[in-house]
CSV table of C-alpha atoms and ligand atoms in Angstrom, one decimal:
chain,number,residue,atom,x,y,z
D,1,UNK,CA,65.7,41.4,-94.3
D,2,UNK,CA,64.7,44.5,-93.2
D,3,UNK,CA,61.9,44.2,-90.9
D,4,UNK,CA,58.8,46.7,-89.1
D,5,UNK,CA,57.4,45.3,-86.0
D,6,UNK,CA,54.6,47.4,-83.9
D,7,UNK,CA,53.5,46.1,-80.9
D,8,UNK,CA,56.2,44.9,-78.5
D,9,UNK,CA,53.6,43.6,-75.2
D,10,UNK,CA,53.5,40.1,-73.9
D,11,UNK,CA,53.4,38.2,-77.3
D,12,UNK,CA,55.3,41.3,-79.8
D,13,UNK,CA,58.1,41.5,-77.7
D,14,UNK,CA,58.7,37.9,-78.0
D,15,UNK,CA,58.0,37.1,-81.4
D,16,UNK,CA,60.0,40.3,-82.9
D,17,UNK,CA,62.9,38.6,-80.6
D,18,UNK,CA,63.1,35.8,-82.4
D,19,UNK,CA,63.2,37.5,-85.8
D,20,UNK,CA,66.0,39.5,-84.5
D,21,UNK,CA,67.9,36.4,-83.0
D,22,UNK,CA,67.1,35.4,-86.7
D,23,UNK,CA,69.5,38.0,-88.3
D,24,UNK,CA,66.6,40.2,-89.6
D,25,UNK,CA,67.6,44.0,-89.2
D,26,UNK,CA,63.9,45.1,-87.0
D,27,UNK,CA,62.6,48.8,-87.0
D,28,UNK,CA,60.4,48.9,-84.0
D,29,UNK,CA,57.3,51.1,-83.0
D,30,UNK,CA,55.2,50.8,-79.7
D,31,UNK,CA,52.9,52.5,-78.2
D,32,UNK,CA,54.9,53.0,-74.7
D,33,UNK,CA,58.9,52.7,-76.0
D,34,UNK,CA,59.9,51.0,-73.0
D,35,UNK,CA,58.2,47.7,-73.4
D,36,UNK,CA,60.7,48.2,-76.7
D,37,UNK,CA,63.7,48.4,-74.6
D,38,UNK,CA,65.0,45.1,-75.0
D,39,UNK,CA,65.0,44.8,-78.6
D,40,UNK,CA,66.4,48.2,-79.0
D,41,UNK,CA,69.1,46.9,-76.7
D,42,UNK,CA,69.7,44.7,-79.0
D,43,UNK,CA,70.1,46.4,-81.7
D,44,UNK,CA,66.5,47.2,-83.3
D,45,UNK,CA,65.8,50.5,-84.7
D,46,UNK,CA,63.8,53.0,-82.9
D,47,UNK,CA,60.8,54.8,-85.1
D,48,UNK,CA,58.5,57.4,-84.2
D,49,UNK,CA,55.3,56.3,-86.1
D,50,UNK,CA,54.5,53.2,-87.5
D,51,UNK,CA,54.7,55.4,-91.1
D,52,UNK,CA,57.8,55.6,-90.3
D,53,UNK,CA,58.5,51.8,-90.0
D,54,UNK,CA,56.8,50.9,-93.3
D,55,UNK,CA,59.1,53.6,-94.6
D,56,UNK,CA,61.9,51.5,-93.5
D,57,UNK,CA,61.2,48.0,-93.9
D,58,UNK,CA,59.8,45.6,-96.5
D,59,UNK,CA,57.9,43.6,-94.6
D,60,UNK,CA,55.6,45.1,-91.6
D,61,UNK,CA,54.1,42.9,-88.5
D,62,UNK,CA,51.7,44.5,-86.2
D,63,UNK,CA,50.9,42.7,-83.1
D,64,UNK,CA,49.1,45.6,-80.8
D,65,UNK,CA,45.9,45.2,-78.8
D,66,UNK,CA,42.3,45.2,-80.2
D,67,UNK,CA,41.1,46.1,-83.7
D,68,UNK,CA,40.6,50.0,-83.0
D,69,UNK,CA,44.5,49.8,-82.7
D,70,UNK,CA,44.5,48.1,-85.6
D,71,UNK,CA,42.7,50.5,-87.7
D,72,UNK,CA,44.9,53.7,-85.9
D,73,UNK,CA,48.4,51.7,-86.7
D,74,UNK,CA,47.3,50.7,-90.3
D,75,UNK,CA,44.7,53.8,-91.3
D,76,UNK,CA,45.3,56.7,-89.2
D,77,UNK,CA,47.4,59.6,-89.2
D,78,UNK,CA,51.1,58.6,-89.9
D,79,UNK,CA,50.1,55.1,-90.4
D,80,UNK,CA,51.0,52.2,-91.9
D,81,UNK,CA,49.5,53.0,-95.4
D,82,UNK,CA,50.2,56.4,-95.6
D,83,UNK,CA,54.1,56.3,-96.4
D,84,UNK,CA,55.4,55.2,-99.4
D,85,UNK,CA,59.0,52.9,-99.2
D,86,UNK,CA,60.0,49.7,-99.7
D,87,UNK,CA,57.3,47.4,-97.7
D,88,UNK,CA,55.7,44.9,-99.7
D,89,UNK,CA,54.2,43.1,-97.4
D,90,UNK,CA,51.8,44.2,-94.1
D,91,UNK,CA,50.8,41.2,-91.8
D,92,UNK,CA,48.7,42.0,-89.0
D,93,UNK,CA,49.0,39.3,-86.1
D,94,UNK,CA,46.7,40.6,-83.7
D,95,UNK,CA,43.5,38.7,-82.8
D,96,UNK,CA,41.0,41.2,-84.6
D,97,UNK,CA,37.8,41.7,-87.0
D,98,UNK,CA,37.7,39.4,-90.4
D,99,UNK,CA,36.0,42.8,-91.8
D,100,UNK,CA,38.7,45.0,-90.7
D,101,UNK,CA,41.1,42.6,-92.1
D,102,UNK,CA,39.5,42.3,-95.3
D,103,UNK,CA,39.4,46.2,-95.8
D,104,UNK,CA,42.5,45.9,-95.3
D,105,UNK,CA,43.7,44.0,-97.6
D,106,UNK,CA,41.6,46.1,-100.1
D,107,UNK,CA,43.3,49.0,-99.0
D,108,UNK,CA,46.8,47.8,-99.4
D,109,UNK,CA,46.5,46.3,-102.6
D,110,UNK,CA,45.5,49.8,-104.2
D,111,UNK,CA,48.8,51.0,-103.0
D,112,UNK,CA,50.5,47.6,-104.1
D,113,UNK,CA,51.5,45.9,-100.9
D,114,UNK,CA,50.0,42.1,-100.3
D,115,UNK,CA,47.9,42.4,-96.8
D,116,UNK,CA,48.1,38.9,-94.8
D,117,UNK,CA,45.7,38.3,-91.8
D,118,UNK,CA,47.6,36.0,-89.4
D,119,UNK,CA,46.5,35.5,-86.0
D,120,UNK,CA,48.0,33.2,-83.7
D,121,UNK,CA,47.6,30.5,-80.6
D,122,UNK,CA,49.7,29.0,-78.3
D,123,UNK,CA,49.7,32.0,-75.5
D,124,UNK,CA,52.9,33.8,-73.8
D,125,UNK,CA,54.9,30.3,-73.5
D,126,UNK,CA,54.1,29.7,-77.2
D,127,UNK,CA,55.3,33.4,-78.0
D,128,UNK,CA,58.5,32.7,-76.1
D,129,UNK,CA,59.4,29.4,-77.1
D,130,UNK,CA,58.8,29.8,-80.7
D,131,UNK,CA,55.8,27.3,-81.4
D,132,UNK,CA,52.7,29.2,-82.2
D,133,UNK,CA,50.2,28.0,-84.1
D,134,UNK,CA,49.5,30.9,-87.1
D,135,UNK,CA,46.3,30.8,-89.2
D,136,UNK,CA,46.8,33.5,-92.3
D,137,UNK,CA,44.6,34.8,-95.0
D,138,UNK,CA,45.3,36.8,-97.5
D,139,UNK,CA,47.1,36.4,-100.9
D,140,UNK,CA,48.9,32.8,-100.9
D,141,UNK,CA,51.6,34.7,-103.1
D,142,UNK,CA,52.5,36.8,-100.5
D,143,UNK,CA,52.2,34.0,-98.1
D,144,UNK,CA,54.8,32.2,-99.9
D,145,UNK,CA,56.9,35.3,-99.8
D,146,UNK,CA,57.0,35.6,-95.8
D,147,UNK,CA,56.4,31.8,-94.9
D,148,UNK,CA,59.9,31.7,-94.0
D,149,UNK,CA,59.2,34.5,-90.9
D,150,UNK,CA,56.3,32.3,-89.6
D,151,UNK,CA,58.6,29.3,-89.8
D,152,UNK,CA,61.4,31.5,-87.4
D,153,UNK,CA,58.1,32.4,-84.8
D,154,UNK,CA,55.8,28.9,-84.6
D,155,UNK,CA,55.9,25.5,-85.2
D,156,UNK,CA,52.6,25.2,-87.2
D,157,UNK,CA,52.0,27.5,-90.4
D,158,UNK,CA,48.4,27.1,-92.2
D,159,UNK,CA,47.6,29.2,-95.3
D,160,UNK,CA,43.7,29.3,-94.7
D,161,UNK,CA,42.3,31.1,-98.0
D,162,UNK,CA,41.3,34.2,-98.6
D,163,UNK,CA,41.8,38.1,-96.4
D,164,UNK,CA,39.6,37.6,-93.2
D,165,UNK,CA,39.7,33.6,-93.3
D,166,UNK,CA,43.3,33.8,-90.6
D,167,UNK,CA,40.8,35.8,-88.5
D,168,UNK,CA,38.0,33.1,-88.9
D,169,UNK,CA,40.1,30.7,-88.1
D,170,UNK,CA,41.2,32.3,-85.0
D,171,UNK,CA,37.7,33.0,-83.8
D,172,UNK,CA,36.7,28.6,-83.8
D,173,UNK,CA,40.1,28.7,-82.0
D,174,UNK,CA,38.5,31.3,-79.3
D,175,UNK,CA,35.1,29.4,-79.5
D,176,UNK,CA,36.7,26.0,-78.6
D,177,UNK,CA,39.0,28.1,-75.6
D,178,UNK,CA,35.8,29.6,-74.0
D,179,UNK,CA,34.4,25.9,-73.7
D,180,UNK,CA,37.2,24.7,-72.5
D,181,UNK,CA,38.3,27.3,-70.0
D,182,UNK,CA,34.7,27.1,-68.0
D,183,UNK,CA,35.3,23.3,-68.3
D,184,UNK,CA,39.3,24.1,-66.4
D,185,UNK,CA,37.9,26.1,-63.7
D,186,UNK,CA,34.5,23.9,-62.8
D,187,UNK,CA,36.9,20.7,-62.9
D,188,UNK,CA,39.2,22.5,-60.3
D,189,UNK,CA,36.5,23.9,-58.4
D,190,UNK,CA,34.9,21.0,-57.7
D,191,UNK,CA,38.7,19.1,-56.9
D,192,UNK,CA,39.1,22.0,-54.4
D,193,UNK,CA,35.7,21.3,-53.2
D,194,UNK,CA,35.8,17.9,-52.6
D,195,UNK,CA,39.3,18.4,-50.9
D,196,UNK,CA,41.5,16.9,-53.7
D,197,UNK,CA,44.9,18.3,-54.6
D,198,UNK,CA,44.4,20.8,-58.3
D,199,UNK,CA,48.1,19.7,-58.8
D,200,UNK,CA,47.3,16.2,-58.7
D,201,UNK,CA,44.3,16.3,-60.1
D,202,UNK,CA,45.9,17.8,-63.5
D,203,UNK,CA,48.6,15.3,-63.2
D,204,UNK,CA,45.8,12.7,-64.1
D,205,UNK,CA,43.6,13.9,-66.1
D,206,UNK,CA,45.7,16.6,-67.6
D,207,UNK,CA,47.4,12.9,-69.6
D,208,UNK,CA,43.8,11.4,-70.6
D,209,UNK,CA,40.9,12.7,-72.6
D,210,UNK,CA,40.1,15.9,-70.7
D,211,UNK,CA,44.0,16.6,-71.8
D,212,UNK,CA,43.7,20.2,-72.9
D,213,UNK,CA,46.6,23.5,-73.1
D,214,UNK,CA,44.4,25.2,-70.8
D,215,UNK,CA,44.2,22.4,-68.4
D,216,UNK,CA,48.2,21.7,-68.7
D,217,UNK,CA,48.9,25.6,-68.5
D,218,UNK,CA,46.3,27.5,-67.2
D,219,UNK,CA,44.6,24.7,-64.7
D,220,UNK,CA,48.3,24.9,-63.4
D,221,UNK,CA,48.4,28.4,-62.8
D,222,UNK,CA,45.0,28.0,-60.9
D,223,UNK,CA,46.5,25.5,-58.7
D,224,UNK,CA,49.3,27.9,-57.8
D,225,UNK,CA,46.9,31.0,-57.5
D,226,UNK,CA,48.7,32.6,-59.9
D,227,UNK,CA,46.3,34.9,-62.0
D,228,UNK,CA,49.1,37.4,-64.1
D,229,UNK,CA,49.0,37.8,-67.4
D,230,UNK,CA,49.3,35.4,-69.7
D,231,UNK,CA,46.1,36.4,-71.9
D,232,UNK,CA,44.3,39.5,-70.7
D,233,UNK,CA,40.9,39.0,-69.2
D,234,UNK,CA,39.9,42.3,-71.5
D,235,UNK,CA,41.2,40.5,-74.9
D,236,UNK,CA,39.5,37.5,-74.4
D,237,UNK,CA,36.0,39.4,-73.8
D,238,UNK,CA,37.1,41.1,-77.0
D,239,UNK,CA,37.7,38.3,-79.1
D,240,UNK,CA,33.9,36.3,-77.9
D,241,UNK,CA,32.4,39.4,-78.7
D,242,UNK,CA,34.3,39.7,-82.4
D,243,UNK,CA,32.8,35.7,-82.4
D,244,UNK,CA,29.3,36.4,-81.4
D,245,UNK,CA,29.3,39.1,-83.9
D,246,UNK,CA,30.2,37.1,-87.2
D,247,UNK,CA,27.6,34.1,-85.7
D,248,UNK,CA,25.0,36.6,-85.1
D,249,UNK,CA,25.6,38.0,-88.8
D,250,UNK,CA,25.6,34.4,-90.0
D,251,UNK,CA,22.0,33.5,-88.1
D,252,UNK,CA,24.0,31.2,-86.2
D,253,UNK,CA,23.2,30.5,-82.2
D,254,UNK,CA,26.4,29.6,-80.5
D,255,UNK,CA,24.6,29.8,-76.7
D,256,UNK,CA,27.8,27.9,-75.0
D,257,UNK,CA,30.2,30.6,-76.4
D,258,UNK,CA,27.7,33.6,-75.1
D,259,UNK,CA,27.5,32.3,-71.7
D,260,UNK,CA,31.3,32.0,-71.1
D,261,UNK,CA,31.4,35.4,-72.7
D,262,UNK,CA,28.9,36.6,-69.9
D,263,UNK,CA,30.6,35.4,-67.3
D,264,UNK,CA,34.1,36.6,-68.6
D,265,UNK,CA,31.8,40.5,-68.4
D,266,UNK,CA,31.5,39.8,-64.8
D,267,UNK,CA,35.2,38.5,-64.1
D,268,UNK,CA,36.5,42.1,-65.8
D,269,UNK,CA,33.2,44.0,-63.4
D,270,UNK,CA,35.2,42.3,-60.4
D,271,UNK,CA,38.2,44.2,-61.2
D,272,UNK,CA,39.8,41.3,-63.4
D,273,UNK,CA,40.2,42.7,-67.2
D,274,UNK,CA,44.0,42.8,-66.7
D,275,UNK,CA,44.4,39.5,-65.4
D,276,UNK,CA,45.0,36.7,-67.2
D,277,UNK,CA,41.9,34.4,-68.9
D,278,UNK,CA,42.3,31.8,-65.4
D,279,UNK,CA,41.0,35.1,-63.1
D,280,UNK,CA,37.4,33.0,-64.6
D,281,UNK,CA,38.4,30.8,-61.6
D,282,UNK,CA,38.0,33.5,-59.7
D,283,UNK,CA,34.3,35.0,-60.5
D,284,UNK,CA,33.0,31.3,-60.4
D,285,UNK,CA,34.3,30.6,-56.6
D,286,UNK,CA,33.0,34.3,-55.7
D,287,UNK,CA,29.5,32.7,-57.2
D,288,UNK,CA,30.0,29.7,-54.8
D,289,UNK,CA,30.6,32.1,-51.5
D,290,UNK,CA,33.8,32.1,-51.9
D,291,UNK,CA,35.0,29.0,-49.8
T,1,NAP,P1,49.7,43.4,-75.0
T,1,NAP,O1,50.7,43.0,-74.1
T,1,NAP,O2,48.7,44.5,-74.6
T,1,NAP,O3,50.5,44.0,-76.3
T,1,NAP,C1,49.9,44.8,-77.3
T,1,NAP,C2,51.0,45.9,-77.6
T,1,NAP,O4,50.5,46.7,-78.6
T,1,NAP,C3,51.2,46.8,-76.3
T,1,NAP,O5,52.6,46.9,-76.1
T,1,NAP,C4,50.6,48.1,-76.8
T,1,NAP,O6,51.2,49.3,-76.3
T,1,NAP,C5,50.8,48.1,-78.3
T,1,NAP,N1,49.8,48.9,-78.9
T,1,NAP,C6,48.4,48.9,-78.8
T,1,NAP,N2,47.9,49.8,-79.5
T,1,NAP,C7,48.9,50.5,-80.1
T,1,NAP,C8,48.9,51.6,-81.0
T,1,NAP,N3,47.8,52.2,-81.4
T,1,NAP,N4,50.1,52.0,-81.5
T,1,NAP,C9,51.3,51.4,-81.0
T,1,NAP,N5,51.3,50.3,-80.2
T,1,NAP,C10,50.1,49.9,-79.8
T,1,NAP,O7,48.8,42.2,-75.6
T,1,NAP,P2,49.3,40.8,-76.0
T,1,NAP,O8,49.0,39.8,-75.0
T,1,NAP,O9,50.7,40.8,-76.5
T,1,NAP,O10,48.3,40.5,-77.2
T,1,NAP,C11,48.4,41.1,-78.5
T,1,NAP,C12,47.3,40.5,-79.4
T,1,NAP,O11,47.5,39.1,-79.5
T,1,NAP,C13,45.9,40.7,-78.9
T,1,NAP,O12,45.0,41.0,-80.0
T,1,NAP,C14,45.6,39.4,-78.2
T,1,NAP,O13,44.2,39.1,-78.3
T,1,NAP,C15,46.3,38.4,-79.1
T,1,NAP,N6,46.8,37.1,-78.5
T,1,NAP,C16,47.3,37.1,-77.3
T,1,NAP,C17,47.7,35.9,-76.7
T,1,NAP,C18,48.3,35.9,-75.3
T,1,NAP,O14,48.4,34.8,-74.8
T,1,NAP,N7,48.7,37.0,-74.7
T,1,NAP,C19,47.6,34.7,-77.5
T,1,NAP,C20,47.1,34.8,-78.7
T,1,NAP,C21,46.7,36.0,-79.3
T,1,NAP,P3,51.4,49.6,-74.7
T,1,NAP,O15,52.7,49.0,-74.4
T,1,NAP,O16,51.4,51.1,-74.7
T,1,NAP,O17,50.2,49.0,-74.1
C-alpha cells in the first residue's frame, strides 16, 4: 500500500520502519528531515508538507509530539485535510486530546476520509520490537480496513468505540503509569537507602506482585543511572494534564494522579523535561538531600 507517515522521533521512526520492512511503499514528512534519514535510506519518499503526503498515500499516520502539533499537521496551512488525493484513512497515534480527536473525525468525514484515534503503550522497546499495545476509536469500518497495519506495529489491537474513546483509553493507561512510576522510584529509593542493590532488588520483586513494565524497564534504567529518553519528561506532564482535564470536566477527583503530575512540574523546573519519565528518581532524591 501506499503509505503517509509524519512524525519520525523515538517511537515514528520505529513504527514507520516496520511498515516499510512490511513492503508498504511510505511517503514521509517530519518536522526536522534528518530524524527521516533512515527511512529515506531505505527507500521512503521524501514530502514537503504533510498535504503533500495525504496527496500521495491512502492511508496517513501521524505520530508527532503534543496536540498543538496535531492540530498544525492535520488543520493548518498545507495540512493533512487540505489536499485532495487518494487517502481514505487518517490515524493519528500520538498521545493527544479526545476533543481534538473527535473534531477530527468530524472534520474528515465531511471530506470523506474515516479518522481513527489510536494511541499506543509499550514505550521505545515496544516501538522497536513491534509489540505495542494500540487503543483506537473511531469508525470500526475503517478500523477493519487498517487492522492489518496495527497487526505489522504491536502485538495487542483493541477497537475501543467511538472517535476520542483510543484517546480515553490511553489517558487510564497514563493514570495507572503516574501511580506506578512514583511507586518505582520510592521502592528504589528506599533500596538505595537502606544499602540494598536496585539490580537485585528488581530481580525480586520485579517477578512477584509489584511486577510492573516500569519496574522491569524503567526501575532498571534507574539502577544504571541512565535517565535518556525513552518517554520525555515534557510528554508525560502533557498527557496528566490532558487526564486531569477530562476528570476535572467529568467532576471527578483523581488526587493520586495530580500529585505525581506535580511532582513531574518540578522534575521538568530542575532541568529534566527532555529526559526520560525515570529523571522522577531524580527530583525525589534531590527532596531527600540528595544522598
Ligand atoms: P518525539 O521523539 O518528540 O517524536 C515526535 C516527532 O514528531 C518528532 O520527530 C517531531 O519533529 C515531529 N513533529 C512534531 N510536531 C511536528 C509538526 N508540527 N510537523 C512535523 N513533525 C512534527 O516523541 P516520541 O517519544 O516519538 O512520542 C510521540 C508521541 O507518542 C507523543 O505524543 C508521546 O506522548 C507518545 N508516546 C510516546 C511513548 C514513548 O515511550 N516515547 C510511548 C507511548 C506514547 P522534530 O524531529 O523536529 O522534533
Amino acid at each position: 500500500m501506499r503509505i503517509g507517515w509524519i512524525g519520525t522521533g523515538i517511537m515514528g521512526k520505529s513504527m514507520a520502519g516496520h511498515l516499510q520492512a512490511a513492503g508498504h511503499d511510505l511517503f514521509v514528512y517530519n518536522r526536522t528531515k534528518e530524524k527521516a534519514r533512515p527511512l529515506l535510506e531505505n527507500g521512503a519518499t521524501w514530502c514537503a508538507t504533510p498535504s503533500e503526503v495525504t496527496f500521495n498515500s491512502e492511508i496517513v499516520f501521524t505520530m508527532v509530539g503534543f496536540p498543538r502539533d496535531v492540530e498544525e499537521v492535520y488543520l493548518g496551512e498545507n495540512g493533512i485535510l487540505t489536499a485532495a488525493g487518494p487517502c481514505r484513512v487518517i490515524i493519528d497515534m500520538t498521545t493527544s486530546r479526545p476533543d481534538l480527536a473527535r473534531s477530527i473525525a468530524e472534520i474528515a468525514m465531511s471530506q470523506g476520509i474515516a479518522s481513527l484515534d489510536a494511541p499506543v503503550s509499550g514505550g521505545d522497546i515496544g516501538a522497536q520490537e513491534a509489540t505495542l499495545a494500540i487503543m483506537v476509536g473511531g469508525y470500526k469500518k475503517a478500523f477493519d480496513e487498517v487492522d492489518h497495519l496495527f497487526q505489522i506495529m504491536g502485538k495487542t489491537i483493541s477497537f475501543m468505540g467511538k472517535p476520542g474513546a483510543g484517546q480515553h483509553t490511553k489517558m487510564c493507561n497514563q493514570i495507572l503509569i503516574a501511580g506506578t512510576m512514583i511507586g518505582v522510584c520510592e521502592s528504589l529509593l528506599y533500596a538505595s537507602k537502606t544499602g540494598l542493590n536496585e539490580d537485585a532488588v528488581i530481580d525480586i520483586i520485579g517477578k512477584g506482585a509489584a511486577s510492573s513494565w516500569c519496574i522491569n524497564n524503567l526501575g532498571r534504567r534507574i539502577a544504571q543511572k541512565n535517565y535518556d529518553p525513552g518517554f520525555f519528561v515534557e510528554h508525560f506532564i502533557k498527557d496528566m494534564g490532558i487526564a486531569l482535564q477530562e476528570a476535572e470536566a467529568l467532576d471527578l477527583t483523581l488526587p493520586g494522579l495530580a500529585l505525581v503530575h506535580q511532582l513531574y512540574i518540578g522534575v521538568k523546573a530542575q532541568g529534566h523535561g527532555r529526559s526520560g519519565t525515570q529523571a522522577l528518581m531524580l527530583a525525589l532524591k534531590n527532596l531527600n538531600g540528595d544522598f
